[in-house]
mmCIF file of C-alpha atoms in Angstrom:
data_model
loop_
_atom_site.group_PDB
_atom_site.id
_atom_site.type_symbol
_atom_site.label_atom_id
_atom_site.label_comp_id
_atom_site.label_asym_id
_atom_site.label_seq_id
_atom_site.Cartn_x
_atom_site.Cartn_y
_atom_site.Cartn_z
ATOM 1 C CA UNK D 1 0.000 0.000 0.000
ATOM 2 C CA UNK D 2 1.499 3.104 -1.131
ATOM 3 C CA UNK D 3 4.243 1.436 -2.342
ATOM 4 C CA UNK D 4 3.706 3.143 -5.810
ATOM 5 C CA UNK D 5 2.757 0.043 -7.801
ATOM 6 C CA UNK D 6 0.967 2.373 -10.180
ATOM 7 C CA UNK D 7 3.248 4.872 -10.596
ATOM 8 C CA UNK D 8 6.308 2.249 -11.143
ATOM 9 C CA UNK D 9 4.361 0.175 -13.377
ATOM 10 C CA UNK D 10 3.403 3.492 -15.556
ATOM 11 C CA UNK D 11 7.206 4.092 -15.759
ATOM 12 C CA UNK D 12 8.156 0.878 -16.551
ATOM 13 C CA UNK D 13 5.330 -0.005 -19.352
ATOM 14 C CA UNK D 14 6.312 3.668 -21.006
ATOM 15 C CA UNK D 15 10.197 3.008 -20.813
ATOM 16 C CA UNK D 16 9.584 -0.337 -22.083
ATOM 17 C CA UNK D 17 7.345 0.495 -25.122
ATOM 18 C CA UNK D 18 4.468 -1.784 -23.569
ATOM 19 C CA UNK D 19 0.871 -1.581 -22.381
ATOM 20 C CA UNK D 20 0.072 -1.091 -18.658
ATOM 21 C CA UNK D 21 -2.817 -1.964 -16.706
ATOM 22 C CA UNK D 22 -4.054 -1.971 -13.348
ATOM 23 C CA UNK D 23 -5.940 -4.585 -11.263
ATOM 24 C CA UNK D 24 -7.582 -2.201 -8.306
ATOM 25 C CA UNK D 25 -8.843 0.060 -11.924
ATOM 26 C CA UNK D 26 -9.954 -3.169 -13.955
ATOM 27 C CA UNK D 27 -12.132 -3.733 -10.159
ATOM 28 C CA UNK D 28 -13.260 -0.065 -9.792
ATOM 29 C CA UNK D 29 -14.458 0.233 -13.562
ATOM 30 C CA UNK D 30 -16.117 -3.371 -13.287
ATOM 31 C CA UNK D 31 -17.408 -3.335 -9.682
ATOM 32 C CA UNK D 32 -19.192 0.672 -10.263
ATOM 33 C CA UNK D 33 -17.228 1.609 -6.387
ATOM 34 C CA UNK D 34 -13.945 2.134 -4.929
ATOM 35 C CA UNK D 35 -11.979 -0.947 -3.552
ATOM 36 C CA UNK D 36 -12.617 0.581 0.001
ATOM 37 C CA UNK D 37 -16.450 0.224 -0.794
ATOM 38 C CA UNK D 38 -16.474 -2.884 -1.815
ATOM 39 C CA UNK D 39 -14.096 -4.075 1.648
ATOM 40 C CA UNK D 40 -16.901 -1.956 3.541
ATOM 41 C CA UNK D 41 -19.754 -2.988 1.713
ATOM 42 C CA UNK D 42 -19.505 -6.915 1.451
ATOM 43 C CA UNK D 43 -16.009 -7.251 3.245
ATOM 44 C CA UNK D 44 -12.615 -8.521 2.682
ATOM 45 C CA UNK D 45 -13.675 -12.227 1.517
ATOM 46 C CA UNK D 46 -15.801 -10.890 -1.587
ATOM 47 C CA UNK D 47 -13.384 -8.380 -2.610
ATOM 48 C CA UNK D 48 -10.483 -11.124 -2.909
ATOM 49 C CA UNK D 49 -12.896 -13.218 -4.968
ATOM 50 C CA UNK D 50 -13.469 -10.478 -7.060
ATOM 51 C CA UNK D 51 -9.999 -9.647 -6.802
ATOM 52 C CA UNK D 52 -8.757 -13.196 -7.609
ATOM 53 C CA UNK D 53 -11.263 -13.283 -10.727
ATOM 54 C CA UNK D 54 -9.627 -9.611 -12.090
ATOM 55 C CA UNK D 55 -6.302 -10.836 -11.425
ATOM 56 C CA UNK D 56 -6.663 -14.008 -13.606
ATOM 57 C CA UNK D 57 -8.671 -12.198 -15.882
ATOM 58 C CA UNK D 58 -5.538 -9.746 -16.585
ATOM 59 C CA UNK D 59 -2.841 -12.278 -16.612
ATOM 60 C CA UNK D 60 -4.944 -13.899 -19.350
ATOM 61 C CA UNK D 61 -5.628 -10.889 -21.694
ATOM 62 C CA UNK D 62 -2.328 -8.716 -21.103
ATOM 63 C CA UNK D 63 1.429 -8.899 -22.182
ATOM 64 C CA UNK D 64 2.184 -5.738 -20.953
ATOM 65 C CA UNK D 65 3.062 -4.224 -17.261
ATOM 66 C CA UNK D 66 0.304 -5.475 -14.612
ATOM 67 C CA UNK D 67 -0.063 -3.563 -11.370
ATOM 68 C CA UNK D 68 -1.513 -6.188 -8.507
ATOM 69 C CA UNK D 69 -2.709 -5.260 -5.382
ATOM 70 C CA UNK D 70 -1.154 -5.496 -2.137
ATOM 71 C CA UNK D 71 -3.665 -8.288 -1.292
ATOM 72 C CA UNK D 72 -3.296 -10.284 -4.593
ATOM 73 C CA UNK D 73 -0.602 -12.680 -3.818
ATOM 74 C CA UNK D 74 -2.690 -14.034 -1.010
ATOM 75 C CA UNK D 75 -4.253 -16.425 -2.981
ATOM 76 C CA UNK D 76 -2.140 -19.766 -3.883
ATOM 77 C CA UNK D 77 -4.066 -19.912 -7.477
ATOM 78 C CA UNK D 78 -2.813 -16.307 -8.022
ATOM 79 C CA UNK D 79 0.744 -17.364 -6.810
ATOM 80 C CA UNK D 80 0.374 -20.420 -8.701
ATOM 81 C CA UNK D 81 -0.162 -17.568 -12.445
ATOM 82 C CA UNK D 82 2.666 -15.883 -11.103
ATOM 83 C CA UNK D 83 5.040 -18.688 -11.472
ATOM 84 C CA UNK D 84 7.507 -18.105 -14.272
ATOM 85 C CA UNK D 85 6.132 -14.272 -14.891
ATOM 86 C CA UNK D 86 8.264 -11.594 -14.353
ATOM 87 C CA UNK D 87 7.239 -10.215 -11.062
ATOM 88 C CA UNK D 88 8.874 -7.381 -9.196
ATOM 89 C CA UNK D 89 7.853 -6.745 -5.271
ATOM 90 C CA UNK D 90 8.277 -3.103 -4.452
ATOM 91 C CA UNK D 91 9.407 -3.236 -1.011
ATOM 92 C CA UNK D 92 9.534 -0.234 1.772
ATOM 93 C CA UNK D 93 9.327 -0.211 5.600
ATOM 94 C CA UNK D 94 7.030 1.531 7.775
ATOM 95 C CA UNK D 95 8.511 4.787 8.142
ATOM 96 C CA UNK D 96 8.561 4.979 4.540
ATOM 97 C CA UNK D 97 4.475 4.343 4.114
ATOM 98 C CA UNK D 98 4.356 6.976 6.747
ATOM 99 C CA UNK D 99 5.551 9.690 4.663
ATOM 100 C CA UNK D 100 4.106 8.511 1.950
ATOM 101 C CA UNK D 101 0.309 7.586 2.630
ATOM 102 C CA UNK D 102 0.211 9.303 6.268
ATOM 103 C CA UNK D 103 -0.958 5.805 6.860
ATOM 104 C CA UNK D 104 -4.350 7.900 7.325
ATOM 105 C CA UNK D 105 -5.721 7.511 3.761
ATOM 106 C CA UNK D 106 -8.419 5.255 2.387
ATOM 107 C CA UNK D 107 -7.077 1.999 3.443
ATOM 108 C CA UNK D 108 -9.485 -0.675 4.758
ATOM 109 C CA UNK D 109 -7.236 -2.973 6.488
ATOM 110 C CA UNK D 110 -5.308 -0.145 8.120
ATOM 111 C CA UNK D 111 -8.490 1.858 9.755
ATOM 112 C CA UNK D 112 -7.333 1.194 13.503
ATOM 113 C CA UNK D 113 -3.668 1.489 14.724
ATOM 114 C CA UNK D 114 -2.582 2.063 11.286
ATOM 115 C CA UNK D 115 1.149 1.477 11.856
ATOM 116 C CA UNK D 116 0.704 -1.557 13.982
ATOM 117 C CA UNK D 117 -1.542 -3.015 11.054
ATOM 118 C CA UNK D 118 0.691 -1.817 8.630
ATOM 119 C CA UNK D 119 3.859 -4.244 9.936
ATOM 120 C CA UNK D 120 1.329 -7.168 11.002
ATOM 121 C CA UNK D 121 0.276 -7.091 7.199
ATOM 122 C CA UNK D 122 4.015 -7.288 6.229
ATOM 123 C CA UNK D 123 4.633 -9.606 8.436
ATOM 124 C CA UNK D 124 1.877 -11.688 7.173
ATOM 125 C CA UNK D 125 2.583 -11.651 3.218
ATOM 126 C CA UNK D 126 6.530 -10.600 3.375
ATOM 127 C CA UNK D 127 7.065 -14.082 2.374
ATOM 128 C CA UNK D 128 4.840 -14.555 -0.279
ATOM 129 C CA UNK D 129 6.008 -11.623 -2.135
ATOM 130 C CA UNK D 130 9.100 -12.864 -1.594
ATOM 131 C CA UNK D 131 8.030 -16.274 -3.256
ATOM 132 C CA UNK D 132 6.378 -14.607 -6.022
ATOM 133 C CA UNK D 133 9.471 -12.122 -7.304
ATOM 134 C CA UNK D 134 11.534 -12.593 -9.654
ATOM 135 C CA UNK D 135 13.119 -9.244 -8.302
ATOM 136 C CA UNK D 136 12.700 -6.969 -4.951
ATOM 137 C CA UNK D 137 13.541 -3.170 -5.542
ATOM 138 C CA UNK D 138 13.595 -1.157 -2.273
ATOM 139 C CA UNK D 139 11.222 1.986 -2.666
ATOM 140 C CA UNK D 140 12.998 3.594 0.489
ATOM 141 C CA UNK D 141 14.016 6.896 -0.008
ATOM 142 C CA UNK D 142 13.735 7.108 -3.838
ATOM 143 C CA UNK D 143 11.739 8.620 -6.706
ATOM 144 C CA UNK D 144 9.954 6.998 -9.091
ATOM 145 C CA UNK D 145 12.282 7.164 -11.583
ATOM 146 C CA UNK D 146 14.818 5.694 -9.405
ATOM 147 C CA UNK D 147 13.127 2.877 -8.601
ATOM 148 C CA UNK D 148 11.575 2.472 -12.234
ATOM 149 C CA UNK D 149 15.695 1.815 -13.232
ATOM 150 C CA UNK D 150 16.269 -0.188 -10.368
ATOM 151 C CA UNK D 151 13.421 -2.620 -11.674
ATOM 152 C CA UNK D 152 14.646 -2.588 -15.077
ATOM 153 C CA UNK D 153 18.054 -3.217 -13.858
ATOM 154 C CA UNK D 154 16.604 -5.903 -11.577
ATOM 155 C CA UNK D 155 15.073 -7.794 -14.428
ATOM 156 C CA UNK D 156 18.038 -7.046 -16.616
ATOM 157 C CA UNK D 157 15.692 -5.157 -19.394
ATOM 158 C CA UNK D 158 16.663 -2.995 -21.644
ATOM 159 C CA UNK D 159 14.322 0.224 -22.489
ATOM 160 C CA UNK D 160 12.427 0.358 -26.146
#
């Protein structure tokens, strides 16, 4: 959350003369309501099947740059896609998501003790990122362009 999946994966689909999409938009522009309504309005399990559904949906249909969200990876079918797929997990630590999201933004799973929540989330899918990436670029500290060429250098890609 906040880790700037959408801005990174903007950068990287433009540098690399592809097509970019995003997972939370394909949701929003399907579901009619923001990811946060959906989590309020019918709660966490519904939005992952909806999110799992979107996810496969755009793994299926585009070659370009994908943007998941945070939440994606949860599901071992998901992980499963992932498998063999460039992946790169945008990583930061908590002070970080401080200054960037104020960790007092529209985030479901962060509306009480936001910090706390924030590092018991980590802690919780850390790994699975981990299993997922081909490549983990540290956001900390760094623009968006930085970390854009830290992904490409990651994956060893060249620009178009």
């Amino acid at each position: 959350m906040g880790v700037g999946k959408s801005t990174v994966g903007r950068l990287l689909a433009d540098h690399l003369g592809l097509g970019y999409r995003d997972t939370d938009e394909d949701i929003v522009a399907a579901e009619g309501r923001t990811v946060a309504e959906i989590f309020v309005d019918e709660g966490e399990p519904a939005f992952r099947a909806i999110e799992k559904r979107a996810v496969h949906t755009a793994l299926a249909e585009h070659e370009g740059v994908l943007a998941l969200g945070g939440g994606a990876i949860l599901d071992a079918d998901t992980r499963a896609l992932l498998a063999g797929q460039r992946v790169v997990y945008l990583s930061m630590d908590v002070e970080e998501a401080v200054k960037r999201t104020g960790l007092n933004v529209a985030r479901p799973l962060l509306a009480v003790n936001p910090r706390k929540q924030w590092r018991e989330l980590m802690e919780a899918r850390r790994h699975l990122y981990e299993e997922v990436a081909t490549a983990v670029v540290a956001t900390d500290g760094r623009t968006p362009e930085e970390v854009t060429r830290a992904a490409l250098d990651a994956l060893e890609l060249k620009e178009a």
